[in-house]
XYZ file of C-alpha atoms in Angstrom:
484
model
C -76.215 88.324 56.071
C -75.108 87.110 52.598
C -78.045 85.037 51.545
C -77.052 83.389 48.126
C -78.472 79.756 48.103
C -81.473 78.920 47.218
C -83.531 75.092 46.432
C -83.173 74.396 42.942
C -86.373 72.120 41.480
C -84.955 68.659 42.913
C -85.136 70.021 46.159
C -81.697 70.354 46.594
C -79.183 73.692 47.588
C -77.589 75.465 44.952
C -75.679 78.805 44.501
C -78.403 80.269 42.366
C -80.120 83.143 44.655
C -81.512 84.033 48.167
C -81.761 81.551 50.767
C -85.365 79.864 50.618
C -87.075 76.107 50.847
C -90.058 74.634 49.164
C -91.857 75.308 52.312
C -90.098 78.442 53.748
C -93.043 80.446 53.902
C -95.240 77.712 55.778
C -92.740 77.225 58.410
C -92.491 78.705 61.834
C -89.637 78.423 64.138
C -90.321 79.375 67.855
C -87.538 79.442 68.883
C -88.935 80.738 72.543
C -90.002 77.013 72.359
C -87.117 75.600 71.804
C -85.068 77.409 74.204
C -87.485 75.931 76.666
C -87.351 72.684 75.916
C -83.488 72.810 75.690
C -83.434 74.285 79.369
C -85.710 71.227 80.460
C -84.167 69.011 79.149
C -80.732 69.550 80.363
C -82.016 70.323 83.650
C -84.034 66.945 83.943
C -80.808 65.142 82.803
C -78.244 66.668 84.670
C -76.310 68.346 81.454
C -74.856 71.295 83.194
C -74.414 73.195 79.806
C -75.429 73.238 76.433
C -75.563 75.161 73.197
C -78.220 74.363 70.485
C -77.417 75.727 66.586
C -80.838 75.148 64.362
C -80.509 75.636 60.322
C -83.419 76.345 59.164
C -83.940 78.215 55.631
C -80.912 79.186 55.144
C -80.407 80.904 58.802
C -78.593 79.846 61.538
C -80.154 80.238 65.130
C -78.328 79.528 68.421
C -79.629 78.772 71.656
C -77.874 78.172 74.909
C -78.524 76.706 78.422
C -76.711 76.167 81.528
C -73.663 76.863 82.721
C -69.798 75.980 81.184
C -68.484 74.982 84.612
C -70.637 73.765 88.062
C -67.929 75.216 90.173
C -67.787 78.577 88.339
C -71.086 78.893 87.985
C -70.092 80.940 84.209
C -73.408 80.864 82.108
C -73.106 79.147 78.587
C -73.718 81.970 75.713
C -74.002 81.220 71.772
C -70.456 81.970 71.481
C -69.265 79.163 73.896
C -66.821 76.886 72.318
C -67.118 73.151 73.320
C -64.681 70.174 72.242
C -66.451 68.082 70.089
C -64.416 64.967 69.922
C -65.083 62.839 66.532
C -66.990 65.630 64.772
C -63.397 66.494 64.205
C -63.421 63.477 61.262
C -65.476 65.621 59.238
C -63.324 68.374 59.097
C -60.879 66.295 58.304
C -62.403 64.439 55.690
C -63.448 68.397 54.055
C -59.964 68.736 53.750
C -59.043 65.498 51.903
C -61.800 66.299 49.469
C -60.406 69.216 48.864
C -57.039 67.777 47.944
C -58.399 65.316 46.101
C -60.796 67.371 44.006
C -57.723 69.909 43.436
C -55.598 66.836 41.720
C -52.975 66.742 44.949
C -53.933 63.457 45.669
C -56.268 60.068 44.175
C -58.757 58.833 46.857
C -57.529 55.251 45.294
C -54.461 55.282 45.547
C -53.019 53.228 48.535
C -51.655 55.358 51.096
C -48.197 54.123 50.689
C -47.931 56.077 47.590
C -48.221 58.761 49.524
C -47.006 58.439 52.737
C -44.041 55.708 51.977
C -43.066 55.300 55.451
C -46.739 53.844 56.342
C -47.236 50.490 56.643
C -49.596 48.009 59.031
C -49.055 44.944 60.873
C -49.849 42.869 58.022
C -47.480 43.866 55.521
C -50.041 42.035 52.320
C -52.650 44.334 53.559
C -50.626 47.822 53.685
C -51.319 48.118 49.718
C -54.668 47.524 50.233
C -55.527 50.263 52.153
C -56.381 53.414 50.287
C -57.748 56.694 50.872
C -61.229 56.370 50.388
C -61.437 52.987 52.828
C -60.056 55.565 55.393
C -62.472 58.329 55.028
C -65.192 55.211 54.965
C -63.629 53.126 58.077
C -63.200 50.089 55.667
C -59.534 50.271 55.418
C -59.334 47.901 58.282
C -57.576 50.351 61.179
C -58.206 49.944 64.164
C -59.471 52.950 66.785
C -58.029 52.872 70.400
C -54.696 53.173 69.884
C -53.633 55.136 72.189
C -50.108 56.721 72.071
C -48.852 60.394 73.439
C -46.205 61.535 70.158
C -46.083 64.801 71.861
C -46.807 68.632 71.610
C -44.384 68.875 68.814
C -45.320 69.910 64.933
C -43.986 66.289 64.112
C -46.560 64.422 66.274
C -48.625 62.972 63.694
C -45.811 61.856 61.684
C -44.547 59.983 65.032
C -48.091 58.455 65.586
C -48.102 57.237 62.259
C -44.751 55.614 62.623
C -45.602 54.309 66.411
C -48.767 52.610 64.669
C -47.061 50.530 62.270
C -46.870 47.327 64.648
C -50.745 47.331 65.324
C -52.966 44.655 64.378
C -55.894 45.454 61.837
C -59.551 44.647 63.242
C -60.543 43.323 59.943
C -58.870 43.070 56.298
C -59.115 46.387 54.130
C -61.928 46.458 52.165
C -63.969 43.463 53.420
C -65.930 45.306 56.884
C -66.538 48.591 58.599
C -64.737 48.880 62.145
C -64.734 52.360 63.100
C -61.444 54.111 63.266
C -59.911 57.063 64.738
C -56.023 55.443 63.544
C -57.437 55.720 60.048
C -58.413 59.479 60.637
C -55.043 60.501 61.944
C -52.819 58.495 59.010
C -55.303 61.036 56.701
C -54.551 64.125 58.623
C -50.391 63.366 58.120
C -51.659 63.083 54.376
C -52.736 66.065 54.570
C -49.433 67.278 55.772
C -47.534 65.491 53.387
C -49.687 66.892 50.561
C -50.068 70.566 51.954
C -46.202 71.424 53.232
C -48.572 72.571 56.748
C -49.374 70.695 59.428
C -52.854 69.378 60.248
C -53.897 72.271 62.502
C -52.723 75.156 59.759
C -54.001 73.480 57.068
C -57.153 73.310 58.536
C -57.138 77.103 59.506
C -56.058 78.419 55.905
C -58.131 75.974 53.690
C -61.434 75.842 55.766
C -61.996 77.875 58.078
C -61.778 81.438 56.364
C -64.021 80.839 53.347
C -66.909 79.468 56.305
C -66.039 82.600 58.354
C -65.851 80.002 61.085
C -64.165 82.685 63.878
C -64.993 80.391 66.867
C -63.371 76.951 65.378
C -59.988 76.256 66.656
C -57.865 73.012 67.774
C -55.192 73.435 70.452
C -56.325 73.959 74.035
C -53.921 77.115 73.918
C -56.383 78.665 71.535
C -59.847 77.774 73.491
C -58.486 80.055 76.262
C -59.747 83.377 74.135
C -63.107 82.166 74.284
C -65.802 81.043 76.942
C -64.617 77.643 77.230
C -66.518 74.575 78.603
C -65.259 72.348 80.873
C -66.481 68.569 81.065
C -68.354 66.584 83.748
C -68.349 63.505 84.984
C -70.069 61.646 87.009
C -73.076 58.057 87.490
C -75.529 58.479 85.346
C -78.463 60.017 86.870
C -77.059 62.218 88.897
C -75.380 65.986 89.163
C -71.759 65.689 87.546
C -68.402 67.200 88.391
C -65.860 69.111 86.464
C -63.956 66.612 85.177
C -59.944 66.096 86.591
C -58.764 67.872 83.517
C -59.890 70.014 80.521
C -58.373 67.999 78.022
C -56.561 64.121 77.773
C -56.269 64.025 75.033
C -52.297 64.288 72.720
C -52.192 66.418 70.099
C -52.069 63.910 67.895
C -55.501 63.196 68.341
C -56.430 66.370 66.285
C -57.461 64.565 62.937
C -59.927 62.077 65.215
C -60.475 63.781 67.638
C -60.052 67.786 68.695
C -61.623 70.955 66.987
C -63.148 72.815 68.951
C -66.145 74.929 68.200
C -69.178 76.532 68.728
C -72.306 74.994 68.096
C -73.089 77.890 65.503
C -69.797 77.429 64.005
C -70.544 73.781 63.497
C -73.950 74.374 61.833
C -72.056 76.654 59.401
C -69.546 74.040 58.506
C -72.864 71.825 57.407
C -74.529 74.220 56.040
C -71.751 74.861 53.175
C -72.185 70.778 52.714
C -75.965 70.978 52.364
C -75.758 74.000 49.550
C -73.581 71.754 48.080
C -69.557 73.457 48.418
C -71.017 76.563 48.486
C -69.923 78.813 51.363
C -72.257 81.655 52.585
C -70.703 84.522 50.867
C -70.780 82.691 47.637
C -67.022 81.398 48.068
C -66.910 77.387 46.766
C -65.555 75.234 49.633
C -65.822 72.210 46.983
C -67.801 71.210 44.104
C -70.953 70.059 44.109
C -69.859 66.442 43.367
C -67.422 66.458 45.486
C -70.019 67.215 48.590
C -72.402 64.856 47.277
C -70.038 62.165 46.553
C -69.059 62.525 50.896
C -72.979 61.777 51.137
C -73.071 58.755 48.706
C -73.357 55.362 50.826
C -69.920 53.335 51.196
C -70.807 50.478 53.175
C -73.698 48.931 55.742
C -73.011 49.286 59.162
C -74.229 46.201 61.219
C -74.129 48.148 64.080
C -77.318 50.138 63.617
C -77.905 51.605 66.785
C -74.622 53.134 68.766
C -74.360 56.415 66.456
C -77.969 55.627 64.701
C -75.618 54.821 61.457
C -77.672 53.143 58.792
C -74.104 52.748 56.785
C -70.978 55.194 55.966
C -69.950 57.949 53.217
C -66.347 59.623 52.689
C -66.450 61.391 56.190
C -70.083 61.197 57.264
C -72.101 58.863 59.312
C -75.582 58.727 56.845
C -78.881 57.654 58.606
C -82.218 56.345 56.861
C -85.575 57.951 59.190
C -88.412 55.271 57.706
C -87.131 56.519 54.577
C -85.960 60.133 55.119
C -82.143 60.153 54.515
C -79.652 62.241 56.484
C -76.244 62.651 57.408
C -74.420 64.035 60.532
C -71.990 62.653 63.135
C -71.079 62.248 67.041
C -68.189 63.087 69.127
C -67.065 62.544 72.428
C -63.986 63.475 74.932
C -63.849 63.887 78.602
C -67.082 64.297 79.856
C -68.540 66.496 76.409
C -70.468 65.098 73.807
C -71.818 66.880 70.695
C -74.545 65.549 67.960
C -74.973 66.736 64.686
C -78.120 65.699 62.080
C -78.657 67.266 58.887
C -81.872 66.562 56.714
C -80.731 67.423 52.771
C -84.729 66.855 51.708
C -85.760 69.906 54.119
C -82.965 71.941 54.436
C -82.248 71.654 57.909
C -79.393 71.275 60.729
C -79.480 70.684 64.098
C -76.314 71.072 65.982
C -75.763 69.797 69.798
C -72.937 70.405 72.122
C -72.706 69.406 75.938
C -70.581 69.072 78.325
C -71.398 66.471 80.463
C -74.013 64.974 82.373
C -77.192 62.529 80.188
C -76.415 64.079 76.858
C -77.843 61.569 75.311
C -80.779 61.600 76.585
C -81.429 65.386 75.567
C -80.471 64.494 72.254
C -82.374 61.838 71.625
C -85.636 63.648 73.312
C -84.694 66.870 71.877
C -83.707 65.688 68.180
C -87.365 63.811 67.791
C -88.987 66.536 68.636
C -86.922 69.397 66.429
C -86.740 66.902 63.304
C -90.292 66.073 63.314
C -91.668 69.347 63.093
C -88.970 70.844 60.405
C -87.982 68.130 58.791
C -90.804 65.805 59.202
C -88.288 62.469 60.258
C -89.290 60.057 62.663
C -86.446 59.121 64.718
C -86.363 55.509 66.022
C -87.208 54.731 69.209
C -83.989 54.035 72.043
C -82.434 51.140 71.780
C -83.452 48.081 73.821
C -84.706 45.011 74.258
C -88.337 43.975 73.408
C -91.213 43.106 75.620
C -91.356 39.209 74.687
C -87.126 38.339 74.049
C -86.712 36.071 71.343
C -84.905 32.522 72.587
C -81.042 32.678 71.069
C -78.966 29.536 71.124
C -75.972 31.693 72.729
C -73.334 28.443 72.196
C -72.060 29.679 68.596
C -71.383 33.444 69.766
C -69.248 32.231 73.276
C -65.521 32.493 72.798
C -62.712 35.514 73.024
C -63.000 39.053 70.898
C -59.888 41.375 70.413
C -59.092 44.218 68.918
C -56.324 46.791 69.760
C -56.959 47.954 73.428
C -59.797 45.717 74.034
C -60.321 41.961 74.940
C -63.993 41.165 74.942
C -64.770 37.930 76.824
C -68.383 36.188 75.864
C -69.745 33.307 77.583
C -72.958 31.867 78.907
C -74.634 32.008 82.089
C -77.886 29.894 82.870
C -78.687 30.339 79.605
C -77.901 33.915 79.255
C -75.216 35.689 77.847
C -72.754 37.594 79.376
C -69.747 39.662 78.098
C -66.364 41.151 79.688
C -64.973 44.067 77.984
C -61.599 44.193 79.678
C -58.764 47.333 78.567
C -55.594 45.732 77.552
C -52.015 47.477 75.868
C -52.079 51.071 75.639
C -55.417 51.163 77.254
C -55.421 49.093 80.261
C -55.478 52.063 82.477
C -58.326 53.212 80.917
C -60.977 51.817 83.116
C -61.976 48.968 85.032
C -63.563 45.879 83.507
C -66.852 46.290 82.286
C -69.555 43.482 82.904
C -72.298 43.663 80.419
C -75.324 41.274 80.753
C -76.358 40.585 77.017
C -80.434 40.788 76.060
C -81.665 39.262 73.470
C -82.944 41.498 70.659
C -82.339 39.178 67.850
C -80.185 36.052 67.167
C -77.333 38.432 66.434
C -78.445 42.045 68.267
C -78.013 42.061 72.352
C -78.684 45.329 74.611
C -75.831 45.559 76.653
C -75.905 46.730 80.304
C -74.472 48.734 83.063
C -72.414 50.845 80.428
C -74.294 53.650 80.801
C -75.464 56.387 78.618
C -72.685 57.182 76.608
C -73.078 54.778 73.377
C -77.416 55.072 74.013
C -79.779 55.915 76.123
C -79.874 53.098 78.608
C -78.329 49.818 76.753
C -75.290 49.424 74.500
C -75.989 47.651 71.275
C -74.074 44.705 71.488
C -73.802 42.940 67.418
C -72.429 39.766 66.574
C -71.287 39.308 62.421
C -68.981 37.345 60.550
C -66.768 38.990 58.135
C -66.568 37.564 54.460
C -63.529 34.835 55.595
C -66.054 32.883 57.680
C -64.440 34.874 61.076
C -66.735 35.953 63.496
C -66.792 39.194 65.218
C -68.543 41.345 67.519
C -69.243 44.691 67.468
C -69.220 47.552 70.367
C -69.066 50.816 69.721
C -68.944 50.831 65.973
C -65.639 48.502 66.685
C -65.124 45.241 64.744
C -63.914 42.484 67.185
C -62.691 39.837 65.220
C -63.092 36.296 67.242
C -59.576 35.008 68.312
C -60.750 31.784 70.685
């Protein structure tokens, strides 16, 4: 192994020499340990497979559990690729760094400059909207728009020009409201910019300086490798293999589809943590330009869904009592991966599943592996408190919409309740959801009978008001403005 980074007197990575930390010597990893703990854990929640990538002193280690399919019975190995849903905004994000640190493009300039054929709803607004409020969800965008453009090499162009008609959750520049639209009008940037589409740029400006040989992004290309397959299924109980490998368009590439190992994924953040600096030396970006990813954008509200404390250019950034990190989560049909890097202690933890209470292993798992290298104290789940706090629920009662969502809040006996109902081009998506709200705070409800896919038993539930005086709600990272 190349070993060329090394902690420079801040504490931070640098391309100066071997691979080391202030406390390299002092620290053990068992990783017979760990392997155990990740086989309990997955068994005790019903996560049929999963494959665990620890950075630790420069060194990546992989571990793996389980199996990649309950009706094949095929065993997970290191070199198991998993989809890894959102993660994919990262890579992403990489890549418009890259352009913008090269001079191809201005991270303030307003994407019509570059894309002229982009526009929103709101026509006042489409100015307003640049590149960096896209890499930092505060461009306004909404996220569940869903729309099939096709297999084609032209399907991001034709999602961007399909999207033009839908309505912004909030105006740019005033909120967060989490946004996978966003993430797809930067990947036709990168087109644009590049000559390539998304998927090529991404293989012949990333990938080979990482030496990432088991990152890919068409389903096509998963089939070389020892693929998983999601599960679904009521929390609490054995999964199945999900009705198909993959819903998603390939469109949703930018958002929403690499796929990876969980080694692979580690190596991506470790070339972020040494700050550009690839592991044979090779400079991905410049040290600004990595840290400048990890500098805080905006305060989330929402606190609890993805543990965000607020938002960089690309990366979710968390505050542990005072310990700052950075990572992000991903989702797709029935696989969910977790990633949590710790810049003060060198470390990486990388989590990929495929199916079942992943949550639950990665909150269990993540306390335990951060504590002891890192030293972070992860909060505790999400929920409600012993002794509720009384909430006039009047002000908060009323109608919520975004694009594909109607969210319906009223009052029951003096308790809220809310209907999350799928509307346009996702009202085939699911059911209606009923979610009884508990009181956390005046604004903060745990939400439940969702499940564990947004926490480990309730869904944060936040009510804000954006700087015009409108309220909204947020669910899943979402900004709801209030309509009614």
């Amino acid at each position: 192994m190349s070993q060329n980074v090394s902690w420079d007197e801040q504490g931070n990575w640098g391309a100066t020499g071997a691979w080391g930390s202030r406390d390299s010597a002092g620290r053990k990893l068992d990783l017979a340990h760990w392997q155990a703990r990740l086989d309990a854990l997955r068994a005790k929640h019903h996560v049929p497979g999963a494959s665990l990538a620890l950075l630790v002193d420069g060194t990546v280690h992989e571990l793996a559990s389980g199996v990649l399919h309950t009706e094949t019975g095929v065993e997970v190995t290191t070199d198991s690729v998993f989809q890894m849903g959102s993660i994919a905004k990262v890579y992403t994000a990489t890549l418009i760094m890259q352009l913008a640190e090269s001079g191809a493009l201005a991270l303030d300039a307003p994407v019509v400059d570059v894309l002229p054929e982009f526009s929103v709803a709101d026509p006042a607004a489409t100015r307003a909207i640049t590149i960096r409020r896209l890499l930092s969800h505060t461009g306004g965008l909404t996220c569940d728009f869903t729309h099939d453009s096709g297999r084609g090499d032209d399907c991001l162009a034709r999602y961007v020009e399909a999207a033009k008609g839908v309505a912004l959750d909030c105006p740019p520049g005033t909120a967060i409201s989490y946004s996978s639209v966003g993430y797809n009008v930067l990947g036709r940037i990168i087109e644009v910019v590049t000559g390539k589409v998304w998927d090529q740029a991404l293989k012949d400006l990333l990938l080979p300086p990482l030496g990432l040989t088991h990152t890919m992004t068409l389903p096509e290309e998963a089939l070389r490798f020892r693929a998983a397959m999601g599960h679904l299924g009521e929390p609490g109980r054995r999964p199945d293999p999900a009705p198909e490998w993959d819903m998603m368009p390939r469109s949703a590439g930018p958002y929403g589809r690499v796929i990876a190992s969980a080694g692979d994924l580690a190596r991506l953040a470790r070339m972020h943590l040494a700050g550009g600096v690839a592991e044979d030396g090779t400079r991905v970006l410049s040290a600004e330009t990595a840290a400048l990813m990890q500098r805080r954008v905006v305060d989330c509200p929402d606190k609890w869904t993805v543990s965000s404390d607020g938002w960089g250019l690309g990366w979710t950034l968390y505050d542990w009592n005072g310990v700052p990190g950075y990572g992000h989560d991903g989702a797709s049909i029935g696989q969910y991966g977790y990633l949590r890097v710790v810049p003060s202690a060198g470390v990486a933890v990388a989590l990929l599943t495929n199916g079942g209470g992943a949550r639950e292993v990665y909150a269990a798992l993540y306390r335990e592996l951060l504590a002891e290298l890192a030293g972070v104290t992860m909060p505790e789940p999400f929920a409600p408190p012993a002794r509720p706090p009384v909430v006039d629920f009047a002000p908060l009662v009323g109608t919520y919409r975004r694009e594909g969502v109607v969210i319906t809040v009223t009052e029951r006996d003096g308790a809220g309740h809310a209907r999350y109902a799928f509307v346009d081009g996702m009202k085939d998506f699911s059911d209606p959801l009923e979610i009884d709200l508990l009181p956390v705070t005046e604004t903060v409800f745990a939400g439940t009978g969702v499940g564990a896919a947004f926490s480990e038993d309730y869904m944060p539930v936040v009510f804000s008001t954006l700087p015009d005086g409108t309220g909204c709600v947020y669910i899943g990272m979402r900004c709801g403005p209030k309509t009614a």
